[in-house]
JSON list of C-alpha atoms in Angstrom, two decimals:
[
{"chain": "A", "resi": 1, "resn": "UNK", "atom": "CA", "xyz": [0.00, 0.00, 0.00]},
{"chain": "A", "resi": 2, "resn": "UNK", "atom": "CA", "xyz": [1.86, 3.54, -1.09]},
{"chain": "A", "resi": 3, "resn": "UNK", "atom": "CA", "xyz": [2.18, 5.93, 2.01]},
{"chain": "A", "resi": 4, "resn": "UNK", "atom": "CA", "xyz": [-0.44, 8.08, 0.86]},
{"chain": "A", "resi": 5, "resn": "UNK", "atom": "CA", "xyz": [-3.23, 5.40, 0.71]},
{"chain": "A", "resi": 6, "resn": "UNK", "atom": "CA", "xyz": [-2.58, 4.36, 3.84]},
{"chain": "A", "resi": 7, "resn": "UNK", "atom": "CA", "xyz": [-3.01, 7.86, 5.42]},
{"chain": "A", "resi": 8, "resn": "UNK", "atom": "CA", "xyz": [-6.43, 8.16, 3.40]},
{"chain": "A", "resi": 9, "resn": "UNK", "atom": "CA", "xyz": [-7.49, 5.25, 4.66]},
{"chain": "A", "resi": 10, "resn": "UNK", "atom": "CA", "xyz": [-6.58, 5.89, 8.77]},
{"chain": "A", "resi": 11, "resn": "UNK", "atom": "CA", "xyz": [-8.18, 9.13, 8.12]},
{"chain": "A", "resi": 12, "resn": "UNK", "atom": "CA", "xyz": [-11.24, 7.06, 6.55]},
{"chain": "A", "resi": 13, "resn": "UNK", "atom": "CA", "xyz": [-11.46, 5.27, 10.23]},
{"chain": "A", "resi": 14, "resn": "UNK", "atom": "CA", "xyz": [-11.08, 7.98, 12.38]},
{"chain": "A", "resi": 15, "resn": "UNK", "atom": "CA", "xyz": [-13.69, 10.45, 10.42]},
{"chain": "A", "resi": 16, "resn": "UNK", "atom": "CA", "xyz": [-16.17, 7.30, 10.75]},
{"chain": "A", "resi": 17, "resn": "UNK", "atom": "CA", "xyz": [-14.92, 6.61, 14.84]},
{"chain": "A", "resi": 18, "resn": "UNK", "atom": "CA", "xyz": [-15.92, 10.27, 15.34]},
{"chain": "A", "resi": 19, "resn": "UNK", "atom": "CA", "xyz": [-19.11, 9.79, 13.76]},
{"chain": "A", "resi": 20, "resn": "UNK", "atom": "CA", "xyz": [-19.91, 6.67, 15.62]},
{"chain": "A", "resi": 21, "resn": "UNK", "atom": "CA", "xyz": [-18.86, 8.44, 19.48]},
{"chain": "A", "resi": 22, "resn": "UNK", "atom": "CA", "xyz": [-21.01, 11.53, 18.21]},
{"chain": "A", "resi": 23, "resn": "UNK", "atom": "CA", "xyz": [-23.71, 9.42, 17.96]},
{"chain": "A", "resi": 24, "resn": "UNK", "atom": "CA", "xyz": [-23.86, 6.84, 21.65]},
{"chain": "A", "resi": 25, "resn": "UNK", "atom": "CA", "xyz": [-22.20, 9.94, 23.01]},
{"chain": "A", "resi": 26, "resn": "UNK", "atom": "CA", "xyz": [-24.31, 11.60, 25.84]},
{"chain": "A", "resi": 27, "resn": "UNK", "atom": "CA", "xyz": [-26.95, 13.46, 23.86]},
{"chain": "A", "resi": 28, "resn": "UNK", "atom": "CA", "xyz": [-27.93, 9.91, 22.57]},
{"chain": "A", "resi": 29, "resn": "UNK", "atom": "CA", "xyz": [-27.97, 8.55, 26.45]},
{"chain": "A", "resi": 30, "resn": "UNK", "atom": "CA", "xyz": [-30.54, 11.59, 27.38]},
{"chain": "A", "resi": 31, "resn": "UNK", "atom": "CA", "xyz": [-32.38, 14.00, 24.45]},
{"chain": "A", "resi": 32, "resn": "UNK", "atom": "CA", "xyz": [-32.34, 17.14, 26.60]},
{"chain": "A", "resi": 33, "resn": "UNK", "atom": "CA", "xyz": [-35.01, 20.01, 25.87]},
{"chain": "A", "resi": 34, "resn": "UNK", "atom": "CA", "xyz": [-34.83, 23.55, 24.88]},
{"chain": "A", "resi": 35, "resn": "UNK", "atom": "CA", "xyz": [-35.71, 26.18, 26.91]},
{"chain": "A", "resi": 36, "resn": "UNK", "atom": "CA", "xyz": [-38.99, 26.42, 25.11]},
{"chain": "A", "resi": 37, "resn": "UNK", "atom": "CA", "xyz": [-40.05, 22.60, 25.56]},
{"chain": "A", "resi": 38, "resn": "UNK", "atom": "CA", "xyz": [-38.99, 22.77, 29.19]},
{"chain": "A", "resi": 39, "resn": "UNK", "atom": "CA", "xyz": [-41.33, 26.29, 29.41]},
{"chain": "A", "resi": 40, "resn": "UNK", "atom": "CA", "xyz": [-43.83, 23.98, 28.42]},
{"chain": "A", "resi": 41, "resn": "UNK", "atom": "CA", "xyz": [-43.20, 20.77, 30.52]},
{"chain": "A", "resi": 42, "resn": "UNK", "atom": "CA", "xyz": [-43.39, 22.66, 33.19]},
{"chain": "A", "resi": 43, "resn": "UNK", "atom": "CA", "xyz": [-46.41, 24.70, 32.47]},
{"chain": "A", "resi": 44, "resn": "UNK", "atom": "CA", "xyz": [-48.08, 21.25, 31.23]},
{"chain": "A", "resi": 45, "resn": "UNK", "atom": "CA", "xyz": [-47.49, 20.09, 35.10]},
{"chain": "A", "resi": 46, "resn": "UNK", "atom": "CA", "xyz": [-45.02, 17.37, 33.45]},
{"chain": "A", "resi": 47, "resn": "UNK", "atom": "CA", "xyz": [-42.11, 18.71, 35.16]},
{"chain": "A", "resi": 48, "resn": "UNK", "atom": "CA", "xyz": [-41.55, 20.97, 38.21]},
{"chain": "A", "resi": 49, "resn": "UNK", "atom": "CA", "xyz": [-39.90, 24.41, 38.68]},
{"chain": "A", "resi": 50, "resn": "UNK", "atom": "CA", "xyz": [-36.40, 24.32, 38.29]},
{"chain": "A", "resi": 51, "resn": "UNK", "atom": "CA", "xyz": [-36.65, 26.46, 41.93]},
{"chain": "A", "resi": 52, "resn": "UNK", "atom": "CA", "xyz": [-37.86, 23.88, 43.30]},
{"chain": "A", "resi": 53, "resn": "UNK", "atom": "CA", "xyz": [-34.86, 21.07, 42.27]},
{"chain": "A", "resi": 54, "resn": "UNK", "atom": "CA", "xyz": [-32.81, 23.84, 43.37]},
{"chain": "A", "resi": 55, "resn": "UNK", "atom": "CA", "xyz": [-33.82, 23.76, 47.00]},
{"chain": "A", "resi": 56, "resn": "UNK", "atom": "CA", "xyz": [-33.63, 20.05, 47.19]},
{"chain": "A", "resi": 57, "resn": "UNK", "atom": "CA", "xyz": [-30.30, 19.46, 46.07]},
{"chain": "A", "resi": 58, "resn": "UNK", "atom": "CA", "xyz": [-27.67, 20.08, 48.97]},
{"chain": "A", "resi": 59, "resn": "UNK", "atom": "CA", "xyz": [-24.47, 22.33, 47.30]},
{"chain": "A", "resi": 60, "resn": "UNK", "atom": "CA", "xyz": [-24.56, 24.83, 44.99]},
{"chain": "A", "resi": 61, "resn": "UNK", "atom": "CA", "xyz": [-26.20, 24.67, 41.49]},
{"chain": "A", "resi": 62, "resn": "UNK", "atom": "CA", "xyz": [-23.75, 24.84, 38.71]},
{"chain": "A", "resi": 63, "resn": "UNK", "atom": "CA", "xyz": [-25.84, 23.19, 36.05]},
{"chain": "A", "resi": 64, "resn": "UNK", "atom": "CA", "xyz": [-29.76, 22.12, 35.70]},
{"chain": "A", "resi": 65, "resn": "UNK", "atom": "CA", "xyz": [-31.25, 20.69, 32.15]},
{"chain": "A", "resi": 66, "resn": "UNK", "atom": "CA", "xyz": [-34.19, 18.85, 31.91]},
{"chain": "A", "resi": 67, "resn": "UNK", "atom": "CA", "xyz": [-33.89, 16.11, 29.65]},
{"chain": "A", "resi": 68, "resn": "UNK", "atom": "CA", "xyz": [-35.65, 12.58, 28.22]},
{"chain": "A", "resi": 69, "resn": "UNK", "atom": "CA", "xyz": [-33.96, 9.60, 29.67]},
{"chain": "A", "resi": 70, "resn": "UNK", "atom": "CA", "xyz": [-35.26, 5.56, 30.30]},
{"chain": "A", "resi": 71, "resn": "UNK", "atom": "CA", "xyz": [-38.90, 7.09, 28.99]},
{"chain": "A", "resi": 72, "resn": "UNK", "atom": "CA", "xyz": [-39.53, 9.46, 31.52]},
{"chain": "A", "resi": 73, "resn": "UNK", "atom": "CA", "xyz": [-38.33, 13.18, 32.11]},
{"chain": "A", "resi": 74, "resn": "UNK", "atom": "CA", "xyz": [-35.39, 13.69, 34.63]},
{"chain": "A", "resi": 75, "resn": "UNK", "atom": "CA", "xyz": [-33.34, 17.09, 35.84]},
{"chain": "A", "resi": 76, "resn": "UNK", "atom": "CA", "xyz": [-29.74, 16.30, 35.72]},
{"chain": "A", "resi": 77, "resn": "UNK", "atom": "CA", "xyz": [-28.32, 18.25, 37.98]},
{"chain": "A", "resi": 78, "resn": "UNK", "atom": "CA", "xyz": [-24.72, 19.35, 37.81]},
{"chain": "A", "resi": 79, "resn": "UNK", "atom": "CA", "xyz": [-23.60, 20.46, 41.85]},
{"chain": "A", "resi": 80, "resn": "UNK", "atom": "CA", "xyz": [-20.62, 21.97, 43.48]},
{"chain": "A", "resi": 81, "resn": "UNK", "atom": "CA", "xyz": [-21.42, 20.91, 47.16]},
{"chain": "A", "resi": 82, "resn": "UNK", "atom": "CA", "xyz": [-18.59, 20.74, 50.30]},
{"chain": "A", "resi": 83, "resn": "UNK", "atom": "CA", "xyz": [-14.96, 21.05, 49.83]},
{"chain": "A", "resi": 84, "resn": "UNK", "atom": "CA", "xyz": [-15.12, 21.80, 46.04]},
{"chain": "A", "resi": 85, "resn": "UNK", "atom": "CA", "xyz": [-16.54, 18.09, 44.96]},
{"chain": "A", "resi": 86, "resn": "UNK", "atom": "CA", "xyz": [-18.62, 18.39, 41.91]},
{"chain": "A", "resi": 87, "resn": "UNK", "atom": "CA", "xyz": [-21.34, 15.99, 41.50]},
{"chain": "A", "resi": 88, "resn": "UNK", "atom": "CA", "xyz": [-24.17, 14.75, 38.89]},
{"chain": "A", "resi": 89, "resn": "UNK", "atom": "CA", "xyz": [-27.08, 14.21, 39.88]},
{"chain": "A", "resi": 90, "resn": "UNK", "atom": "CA", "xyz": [-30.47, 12.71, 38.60]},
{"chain": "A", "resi": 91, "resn": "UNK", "atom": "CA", "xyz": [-33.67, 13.84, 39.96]},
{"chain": "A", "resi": 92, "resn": "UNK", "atom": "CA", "xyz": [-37.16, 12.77, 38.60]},
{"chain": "A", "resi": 93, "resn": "UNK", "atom": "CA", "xyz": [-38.38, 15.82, 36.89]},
{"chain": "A", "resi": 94, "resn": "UNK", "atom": "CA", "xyz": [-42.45, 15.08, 37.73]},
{"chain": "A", "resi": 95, "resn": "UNK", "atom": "CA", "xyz": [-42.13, 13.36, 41.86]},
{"chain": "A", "resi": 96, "resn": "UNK", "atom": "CA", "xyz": [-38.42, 15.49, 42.62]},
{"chain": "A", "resi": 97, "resn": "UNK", "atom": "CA", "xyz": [-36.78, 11.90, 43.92]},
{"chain": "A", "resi": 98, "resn": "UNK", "atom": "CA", "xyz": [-33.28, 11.27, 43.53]},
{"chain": "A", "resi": 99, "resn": "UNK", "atom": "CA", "xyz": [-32.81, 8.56, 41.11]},
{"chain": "A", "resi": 100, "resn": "UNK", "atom": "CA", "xyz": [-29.00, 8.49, 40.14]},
{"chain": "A", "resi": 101, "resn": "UNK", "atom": "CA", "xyz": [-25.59, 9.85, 41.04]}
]
């Protein structure tokens, strides 16, 4: 195989390696809505008030999105609590339970 080929063909894997990560990447774990659809959710009663995740959460709230994940909607909740730790967690967007770390 001449030198060339061969880098045309690496190339060939990684440009279809990135493709494949893009896709089971996060976004495909949990479809996350926009500000608009979460207006909505919440308004629709599907979803509380972000406030209200806010205040049950122990740390401070660096990160909140309300997203799709296992068929139901969930906050995922990204928290700077004691000492500087940074945690992720998963709250049930409609009861407000914990259901993941």
């Amino acid at each position: 195989m001449r030198p060339g080929t061969a880098l045309l063909a690496i190339l060939l894997v990684l440009t279809s390696l990135a493709g494949h990560l893009a896709v089971v990447g996060p976004a495909a774990a949990a479809e996350c809505l926009s500000g608009a659809e979460r207006r909505q959710a919440v308004q629709s009663g599907q979803a509380m008030r972000p406030g209200q995740i806010r205040r049950a959460v122990q740390g401070e709230m660096i990160d909140l999105k309300l997203c799709w994940r296992g068929g139901r909607l969930v906050y995922v909740a990204t928290v700077l609590g004691a000492g500087g730790a940074v945690r992720r967690l998963t709250v049930d967007a409609f009861s407000g339970a914990l259901v993941g770390r």
